[in-house]
PDB file of C-alpha atoms in Angstrom:
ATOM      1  CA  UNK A   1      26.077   8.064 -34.609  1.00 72.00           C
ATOM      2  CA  UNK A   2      28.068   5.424 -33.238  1.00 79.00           C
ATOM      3  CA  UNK A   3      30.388   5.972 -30.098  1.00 73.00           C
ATOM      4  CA  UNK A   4      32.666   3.362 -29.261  1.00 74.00           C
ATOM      5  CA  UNK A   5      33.060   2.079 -25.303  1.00 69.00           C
ATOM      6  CA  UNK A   6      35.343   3.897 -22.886  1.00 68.00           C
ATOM      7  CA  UNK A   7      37.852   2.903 -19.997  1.00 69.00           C
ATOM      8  CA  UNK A   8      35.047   3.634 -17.701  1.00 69.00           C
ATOM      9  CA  UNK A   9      36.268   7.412 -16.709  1.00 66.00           C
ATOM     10  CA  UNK A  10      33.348   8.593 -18.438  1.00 70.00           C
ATOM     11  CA  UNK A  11      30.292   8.239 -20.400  1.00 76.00           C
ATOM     12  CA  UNK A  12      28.919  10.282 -23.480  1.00 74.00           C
ATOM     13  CA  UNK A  13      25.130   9.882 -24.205  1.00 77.00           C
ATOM     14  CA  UNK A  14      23.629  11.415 -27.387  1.00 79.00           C
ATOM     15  CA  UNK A  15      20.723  13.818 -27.649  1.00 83.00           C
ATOM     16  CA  UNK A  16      18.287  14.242 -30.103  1.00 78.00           C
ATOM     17  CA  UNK A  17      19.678  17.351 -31.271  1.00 81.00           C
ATOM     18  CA  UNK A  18      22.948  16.171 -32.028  1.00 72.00           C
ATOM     19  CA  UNK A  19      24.967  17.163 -29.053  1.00 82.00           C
ATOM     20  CA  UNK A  20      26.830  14.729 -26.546  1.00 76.00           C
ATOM     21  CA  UNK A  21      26.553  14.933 -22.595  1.00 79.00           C
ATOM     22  CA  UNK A  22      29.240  14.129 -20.660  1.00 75.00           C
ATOM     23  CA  UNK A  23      28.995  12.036 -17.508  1.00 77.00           C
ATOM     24  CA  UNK A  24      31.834  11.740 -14.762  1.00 66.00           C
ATOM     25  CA  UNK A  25      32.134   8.344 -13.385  1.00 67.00           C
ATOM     26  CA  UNK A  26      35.634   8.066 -11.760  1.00 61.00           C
ATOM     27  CA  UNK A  27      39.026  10.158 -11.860  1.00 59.00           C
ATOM     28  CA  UNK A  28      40.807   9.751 -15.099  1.00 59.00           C
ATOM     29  CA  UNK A  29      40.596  10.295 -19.023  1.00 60.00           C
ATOM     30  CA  UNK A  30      39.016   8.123 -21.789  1.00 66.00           C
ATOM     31  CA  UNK A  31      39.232   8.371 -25.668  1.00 75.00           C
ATOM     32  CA  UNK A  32      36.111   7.649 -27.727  1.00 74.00           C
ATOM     33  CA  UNK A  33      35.797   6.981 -31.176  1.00 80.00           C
ATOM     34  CA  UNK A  34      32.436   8.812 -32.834  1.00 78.00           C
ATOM     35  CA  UNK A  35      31.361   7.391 -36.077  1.00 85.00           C
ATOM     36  CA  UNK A  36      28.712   9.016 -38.663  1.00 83.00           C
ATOM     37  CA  UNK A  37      28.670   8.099 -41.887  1.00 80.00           C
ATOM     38  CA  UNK A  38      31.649   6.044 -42.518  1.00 82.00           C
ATOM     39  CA  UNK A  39      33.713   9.285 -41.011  1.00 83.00           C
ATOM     40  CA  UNK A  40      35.254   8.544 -37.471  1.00 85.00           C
ATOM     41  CA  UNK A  41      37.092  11.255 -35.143  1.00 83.00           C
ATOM     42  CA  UNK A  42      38.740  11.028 -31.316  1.00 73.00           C
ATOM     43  CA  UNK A  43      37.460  12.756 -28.671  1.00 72.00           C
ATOM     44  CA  UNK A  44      39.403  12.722 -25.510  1.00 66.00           C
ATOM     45  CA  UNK A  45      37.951  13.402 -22.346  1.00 61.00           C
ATOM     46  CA  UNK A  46      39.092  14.016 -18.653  1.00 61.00           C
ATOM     47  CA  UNK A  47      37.653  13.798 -15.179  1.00 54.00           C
ATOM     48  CA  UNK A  48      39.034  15.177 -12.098  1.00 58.00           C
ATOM     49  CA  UNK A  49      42.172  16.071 -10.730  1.00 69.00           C
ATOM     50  CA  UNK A  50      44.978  13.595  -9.647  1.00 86.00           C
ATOM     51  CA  UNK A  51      47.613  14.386  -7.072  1.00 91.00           C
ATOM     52  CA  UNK A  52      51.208  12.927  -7.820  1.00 93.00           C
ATOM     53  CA  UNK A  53      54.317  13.330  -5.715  1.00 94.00           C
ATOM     54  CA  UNK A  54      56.484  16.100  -7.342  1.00 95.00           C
ATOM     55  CA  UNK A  55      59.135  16.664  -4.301  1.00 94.00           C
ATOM     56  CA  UNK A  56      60.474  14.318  -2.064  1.00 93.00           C
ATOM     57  CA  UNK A  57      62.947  15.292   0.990  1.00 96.00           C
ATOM     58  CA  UNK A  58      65.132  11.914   0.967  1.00 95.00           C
ATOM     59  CA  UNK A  59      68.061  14.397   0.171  1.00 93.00           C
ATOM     60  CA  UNK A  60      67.508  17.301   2.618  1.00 93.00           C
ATOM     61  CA  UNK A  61      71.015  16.588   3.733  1.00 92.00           C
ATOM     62  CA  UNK A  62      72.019  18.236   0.303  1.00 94.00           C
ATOM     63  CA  UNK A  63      69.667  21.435   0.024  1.00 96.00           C
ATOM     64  CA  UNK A  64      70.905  24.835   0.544  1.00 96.00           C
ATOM     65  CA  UNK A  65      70.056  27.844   2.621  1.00 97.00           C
ATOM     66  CA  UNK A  66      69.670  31.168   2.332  1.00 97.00           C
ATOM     67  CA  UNK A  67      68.273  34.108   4.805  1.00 98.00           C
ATOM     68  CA  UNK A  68      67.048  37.601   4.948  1.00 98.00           C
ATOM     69  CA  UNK A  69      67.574  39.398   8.115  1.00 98.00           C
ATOM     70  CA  UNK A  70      67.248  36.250   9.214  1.00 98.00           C
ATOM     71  CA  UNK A  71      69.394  33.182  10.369  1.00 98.00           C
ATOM     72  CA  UNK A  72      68.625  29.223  10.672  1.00 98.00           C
ATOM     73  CA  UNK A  73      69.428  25.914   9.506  1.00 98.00           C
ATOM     74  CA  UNK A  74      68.076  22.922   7.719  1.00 98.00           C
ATOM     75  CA  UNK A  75      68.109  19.257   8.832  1.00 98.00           C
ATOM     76  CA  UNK A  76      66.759  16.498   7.501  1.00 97.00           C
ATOM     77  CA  UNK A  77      63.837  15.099   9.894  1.00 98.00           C
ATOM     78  CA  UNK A  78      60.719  12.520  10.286  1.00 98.00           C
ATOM     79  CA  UNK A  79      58.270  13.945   7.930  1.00 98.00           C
ATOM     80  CA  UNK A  80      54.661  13.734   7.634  1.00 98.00           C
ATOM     81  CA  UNK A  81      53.891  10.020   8.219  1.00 97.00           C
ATOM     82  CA  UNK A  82      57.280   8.753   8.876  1.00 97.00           C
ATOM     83  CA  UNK A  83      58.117   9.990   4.843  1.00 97.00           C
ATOM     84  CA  UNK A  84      61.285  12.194   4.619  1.00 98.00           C
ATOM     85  CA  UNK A  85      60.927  15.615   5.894  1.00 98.00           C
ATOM     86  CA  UNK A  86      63.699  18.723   5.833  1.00 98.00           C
ATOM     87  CA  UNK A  87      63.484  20.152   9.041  1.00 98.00           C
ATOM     88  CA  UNK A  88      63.649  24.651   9.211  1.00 98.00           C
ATOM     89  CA  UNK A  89      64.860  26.623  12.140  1.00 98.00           C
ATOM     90  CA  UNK A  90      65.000  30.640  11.915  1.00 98.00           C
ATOM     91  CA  UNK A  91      65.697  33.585  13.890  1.00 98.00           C
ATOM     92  CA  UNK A  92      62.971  36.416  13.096  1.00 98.00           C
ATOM     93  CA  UNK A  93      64.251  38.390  16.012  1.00 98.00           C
ATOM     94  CA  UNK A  94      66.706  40.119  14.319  1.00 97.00           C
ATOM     95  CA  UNK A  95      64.889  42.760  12.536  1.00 98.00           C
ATOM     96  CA  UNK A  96      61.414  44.707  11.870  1.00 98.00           C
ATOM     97  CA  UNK A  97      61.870  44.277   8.339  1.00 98.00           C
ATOM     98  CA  UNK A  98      60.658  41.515   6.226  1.00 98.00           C
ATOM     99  CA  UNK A  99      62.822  38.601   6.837  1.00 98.00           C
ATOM    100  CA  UNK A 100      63.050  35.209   5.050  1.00 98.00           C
ATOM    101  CA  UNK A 101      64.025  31.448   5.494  1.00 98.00           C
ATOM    102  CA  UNK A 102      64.599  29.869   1.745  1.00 98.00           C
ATOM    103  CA  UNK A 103      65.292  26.116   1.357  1.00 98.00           C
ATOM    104  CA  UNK A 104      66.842  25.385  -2.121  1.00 97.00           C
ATOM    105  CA  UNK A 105      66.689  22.255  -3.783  1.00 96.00           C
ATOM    106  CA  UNK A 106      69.451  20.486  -4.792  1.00 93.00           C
ATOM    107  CA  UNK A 107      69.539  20.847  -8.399  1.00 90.00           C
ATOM    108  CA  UNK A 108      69.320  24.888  -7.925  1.00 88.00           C
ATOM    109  CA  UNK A 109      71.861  25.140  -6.285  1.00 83.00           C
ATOM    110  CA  UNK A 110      75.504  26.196  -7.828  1.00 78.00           C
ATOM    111  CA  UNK A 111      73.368  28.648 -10.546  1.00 76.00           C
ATOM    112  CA  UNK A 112      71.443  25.341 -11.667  1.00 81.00           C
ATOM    113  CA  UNK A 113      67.630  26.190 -12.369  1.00 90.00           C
ATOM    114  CA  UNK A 114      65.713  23.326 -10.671  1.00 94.00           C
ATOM    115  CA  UNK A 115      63.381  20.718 -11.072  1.00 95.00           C
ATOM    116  CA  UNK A 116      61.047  20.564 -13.837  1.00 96.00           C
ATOM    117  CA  UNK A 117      57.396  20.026 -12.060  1.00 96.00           C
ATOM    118  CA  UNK A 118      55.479  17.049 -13.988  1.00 90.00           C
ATOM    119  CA  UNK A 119      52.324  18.103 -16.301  1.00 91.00           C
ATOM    120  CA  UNK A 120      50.564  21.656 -16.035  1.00 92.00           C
ATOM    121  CA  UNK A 121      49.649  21.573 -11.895  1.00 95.00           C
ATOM    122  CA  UNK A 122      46.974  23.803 -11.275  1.00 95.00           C
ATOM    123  CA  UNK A 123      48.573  23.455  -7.165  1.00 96.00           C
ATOM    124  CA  UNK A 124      51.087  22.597  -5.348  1.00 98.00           C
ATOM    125  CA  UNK A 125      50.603  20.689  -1.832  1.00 98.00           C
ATOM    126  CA  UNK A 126      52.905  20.628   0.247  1.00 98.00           C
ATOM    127  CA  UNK A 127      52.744  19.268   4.413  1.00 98.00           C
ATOM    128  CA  UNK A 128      53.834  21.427   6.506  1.00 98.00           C
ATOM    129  CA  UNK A 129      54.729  20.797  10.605  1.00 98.00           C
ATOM    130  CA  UNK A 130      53.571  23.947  11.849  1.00 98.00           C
ATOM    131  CA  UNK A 131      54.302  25.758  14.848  1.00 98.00           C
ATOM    132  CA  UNK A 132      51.650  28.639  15.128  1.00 98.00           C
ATOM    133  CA  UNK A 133      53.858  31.122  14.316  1.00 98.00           C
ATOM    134  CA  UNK A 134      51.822  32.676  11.391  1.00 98.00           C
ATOM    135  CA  UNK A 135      54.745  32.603   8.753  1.00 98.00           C
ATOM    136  CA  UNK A 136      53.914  32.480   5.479  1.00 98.00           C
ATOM    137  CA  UNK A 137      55.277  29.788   3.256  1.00 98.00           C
ATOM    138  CA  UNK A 138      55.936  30.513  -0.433  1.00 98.00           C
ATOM    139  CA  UNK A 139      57.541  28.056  -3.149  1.00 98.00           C
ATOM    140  CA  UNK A 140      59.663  29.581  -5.977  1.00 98.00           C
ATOM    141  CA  UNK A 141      59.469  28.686  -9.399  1.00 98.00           C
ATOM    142  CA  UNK A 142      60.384  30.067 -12.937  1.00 97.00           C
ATOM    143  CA  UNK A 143      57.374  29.613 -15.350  1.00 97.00           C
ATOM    144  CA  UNK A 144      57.491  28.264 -18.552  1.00 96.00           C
ATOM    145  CA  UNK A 145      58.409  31.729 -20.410  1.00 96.00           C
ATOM    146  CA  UNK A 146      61.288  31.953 -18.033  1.00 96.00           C
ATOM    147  CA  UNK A 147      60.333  34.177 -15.387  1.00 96.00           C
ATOM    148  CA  UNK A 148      61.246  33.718 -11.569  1.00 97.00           C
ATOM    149  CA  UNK A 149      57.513  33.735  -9.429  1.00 98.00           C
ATOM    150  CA  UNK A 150      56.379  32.796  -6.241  1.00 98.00           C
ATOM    151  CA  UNK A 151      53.068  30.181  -5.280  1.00 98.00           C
ATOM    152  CA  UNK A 152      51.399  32.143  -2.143  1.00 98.00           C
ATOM    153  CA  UNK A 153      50.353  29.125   0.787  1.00 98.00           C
ATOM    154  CA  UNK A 154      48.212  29.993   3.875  1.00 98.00           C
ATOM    155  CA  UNK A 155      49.751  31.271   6.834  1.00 98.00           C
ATOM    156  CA  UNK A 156      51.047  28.599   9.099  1.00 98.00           C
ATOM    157  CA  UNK A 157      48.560  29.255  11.938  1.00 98.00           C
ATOM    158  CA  UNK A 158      48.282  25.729  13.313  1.00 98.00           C
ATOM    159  CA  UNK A 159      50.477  23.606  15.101  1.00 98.00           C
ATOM    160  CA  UNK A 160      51.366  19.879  13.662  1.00 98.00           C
ATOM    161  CA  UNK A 161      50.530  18.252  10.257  1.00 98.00           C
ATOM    162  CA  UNK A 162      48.784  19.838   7.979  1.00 98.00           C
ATOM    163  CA  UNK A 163      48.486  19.902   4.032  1.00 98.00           C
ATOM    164  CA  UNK A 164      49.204  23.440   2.785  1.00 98.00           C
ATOM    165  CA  UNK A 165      48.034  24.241  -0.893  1.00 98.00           C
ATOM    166  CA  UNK A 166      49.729  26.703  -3.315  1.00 98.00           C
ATOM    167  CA  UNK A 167      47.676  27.881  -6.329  1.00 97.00           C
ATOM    168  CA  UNK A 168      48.933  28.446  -9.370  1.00 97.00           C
ATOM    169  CA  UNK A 169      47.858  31.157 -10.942  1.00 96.00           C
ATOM    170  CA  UNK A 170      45.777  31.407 -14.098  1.00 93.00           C
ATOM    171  CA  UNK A 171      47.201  31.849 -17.350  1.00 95.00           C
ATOM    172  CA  UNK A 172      50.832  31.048 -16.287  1.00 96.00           C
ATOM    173  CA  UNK A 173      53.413  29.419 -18.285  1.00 97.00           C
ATOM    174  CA  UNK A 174      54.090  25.820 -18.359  1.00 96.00           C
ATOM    175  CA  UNK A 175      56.042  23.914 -17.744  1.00 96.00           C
ATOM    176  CA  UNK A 176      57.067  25.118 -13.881  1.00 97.00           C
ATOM    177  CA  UNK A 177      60.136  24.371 -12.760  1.00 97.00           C
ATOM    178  CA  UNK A 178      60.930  24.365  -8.331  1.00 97.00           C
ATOM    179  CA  UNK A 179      63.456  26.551  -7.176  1.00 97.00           C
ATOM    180  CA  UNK A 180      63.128  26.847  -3.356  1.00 97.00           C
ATOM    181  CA  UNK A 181      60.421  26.532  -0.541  1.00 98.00           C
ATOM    182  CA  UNK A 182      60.312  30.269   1.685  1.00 98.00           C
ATOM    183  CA  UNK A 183      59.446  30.935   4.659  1.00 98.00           C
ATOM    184  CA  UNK A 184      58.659  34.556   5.058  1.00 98.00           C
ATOM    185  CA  UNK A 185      57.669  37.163   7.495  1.00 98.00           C
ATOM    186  CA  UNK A 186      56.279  40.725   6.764  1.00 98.00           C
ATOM    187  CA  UNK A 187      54.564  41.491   9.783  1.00 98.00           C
ATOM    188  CA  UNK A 188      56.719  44.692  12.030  1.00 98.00           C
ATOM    189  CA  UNK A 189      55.556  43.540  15.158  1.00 97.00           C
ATOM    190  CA  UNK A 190      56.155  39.481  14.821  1.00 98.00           C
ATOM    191  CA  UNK A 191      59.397  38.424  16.427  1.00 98.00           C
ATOM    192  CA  UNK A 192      59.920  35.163  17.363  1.00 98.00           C
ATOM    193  CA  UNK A 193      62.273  31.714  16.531  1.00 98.00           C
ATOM    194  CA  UNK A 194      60.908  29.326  14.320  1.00 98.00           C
ATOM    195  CA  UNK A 195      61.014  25.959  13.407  1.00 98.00           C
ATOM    196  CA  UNK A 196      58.331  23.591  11.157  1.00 98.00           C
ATOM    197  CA  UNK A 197      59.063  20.445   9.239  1.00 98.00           C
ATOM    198  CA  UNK A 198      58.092  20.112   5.134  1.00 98.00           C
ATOM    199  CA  UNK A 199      57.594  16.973   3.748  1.00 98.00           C
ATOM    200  CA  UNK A 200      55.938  15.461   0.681  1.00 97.00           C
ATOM    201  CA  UNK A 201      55.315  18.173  -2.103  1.00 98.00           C
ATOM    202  CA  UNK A 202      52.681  17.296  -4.694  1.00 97.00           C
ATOM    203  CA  UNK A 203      51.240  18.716  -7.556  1.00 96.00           C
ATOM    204  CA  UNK A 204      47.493  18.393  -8.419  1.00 94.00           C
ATOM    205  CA  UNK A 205      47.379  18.108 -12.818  1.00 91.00           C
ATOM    206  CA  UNK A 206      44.228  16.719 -14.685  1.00 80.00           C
ATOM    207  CA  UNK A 207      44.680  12.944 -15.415  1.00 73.00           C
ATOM    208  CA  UNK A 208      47.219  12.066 -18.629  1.00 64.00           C
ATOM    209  CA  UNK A 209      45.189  11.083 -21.367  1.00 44.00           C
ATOM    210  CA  UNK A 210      44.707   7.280 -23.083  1.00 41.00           C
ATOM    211  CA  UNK A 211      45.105   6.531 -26.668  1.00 44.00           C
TER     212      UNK A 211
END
């Protein structure tokens, strides 16, 4: 058996027996050529995750709002590290019920569906300015077989920057496409004005392969 070098993502060593072990060196994907015989085949292998910017906020002046039992506005803002941030302030005084705060993107807006998330993300990350309120964030997104879902994020319990992650769920369709970030609250007894900052949403996807 003869296995030709990698990229340096990873390292295959043979066995005895026949079978290859796979060794993790650094984040990425390499493509080795295994030859027996005169017969050659590909195998392609990945390591880790990488995180790549899916969202930015440089156009919060041009997202939309929406609100159940709710009401608020958007801004645009100073965002986590001086990047572009979309600012949210809501009333969730106004009822018991469950009440909402939804930011819409740009491009779903006007019965457009989105924006088409890059790769199969196994999470979304998104910072979040937090204000201890214990909201719970949510992003919309229509799956790859078309239906309309929600990514469940931690409850904003902490005050300032912090990076929220959404997972997605396993088994769903790809590709995702990004409807709307949501602020909800379901909680009777919570009553109170809100106001947090989002900025940078990223998706975590396994590295893109090499040739």
């Amino acid at each position: 058996l003869t296995i030709s070098e990698g990229s340096g993502a990873a390292t295959l060593t043979p066995a005895d027996d026949g079978t290859l072990t796979v060794t993790g060196e650094q984040v990425g994907s390499d493509t080795f050529t295994l030859t027996v015989g005169g017969h050659s085949t590909q195998v392609t292998v990945t390591v880790g995750m990488e995180e790549k910017q899916a969202q930015s906020f440089a156009d919060a002046t041009n997202w939309g709002s929406e609100y159940a039992r709710a009401t608020g506005a958007l801004a645009a803002a100073e965002g986590h590290e001086g990047n572009p941030g979309l600012r949210m302030t809501y009333d969730f005084t106004q009822s018991t019920a469950t009440r909402g705060a939804y930011a819409i993107l740009p491009s779903a807006r006007g019965g457009s569906t989105g924006t088409e998330l890059e790769g199969q993300p196994l999470e979304l990350r998104l910072w979040i300015k937090g204000d201890g309120s214990g909201a719970w964030p949510r992003i919309q997104v229509v799956t790859g077989d078309g239906v309309t879902t929600n990514l469940d994020g931690p409850t904003i319990t902490w005050t300032g920057w912090q990076q929220a992650t959404f997972t997605v769920p396993t088994g769903t369709a790809y590709p995702l496409t990004l409807q709307r970030v949501r602020i909800m609250e379901t909680r009777s007894t919570a009553s109170y004005l809100g106001d947090i900052t989002v900025s940078d949403l990223s998706v975590v996807v396994p590295p893109d392969s090499v040739a």
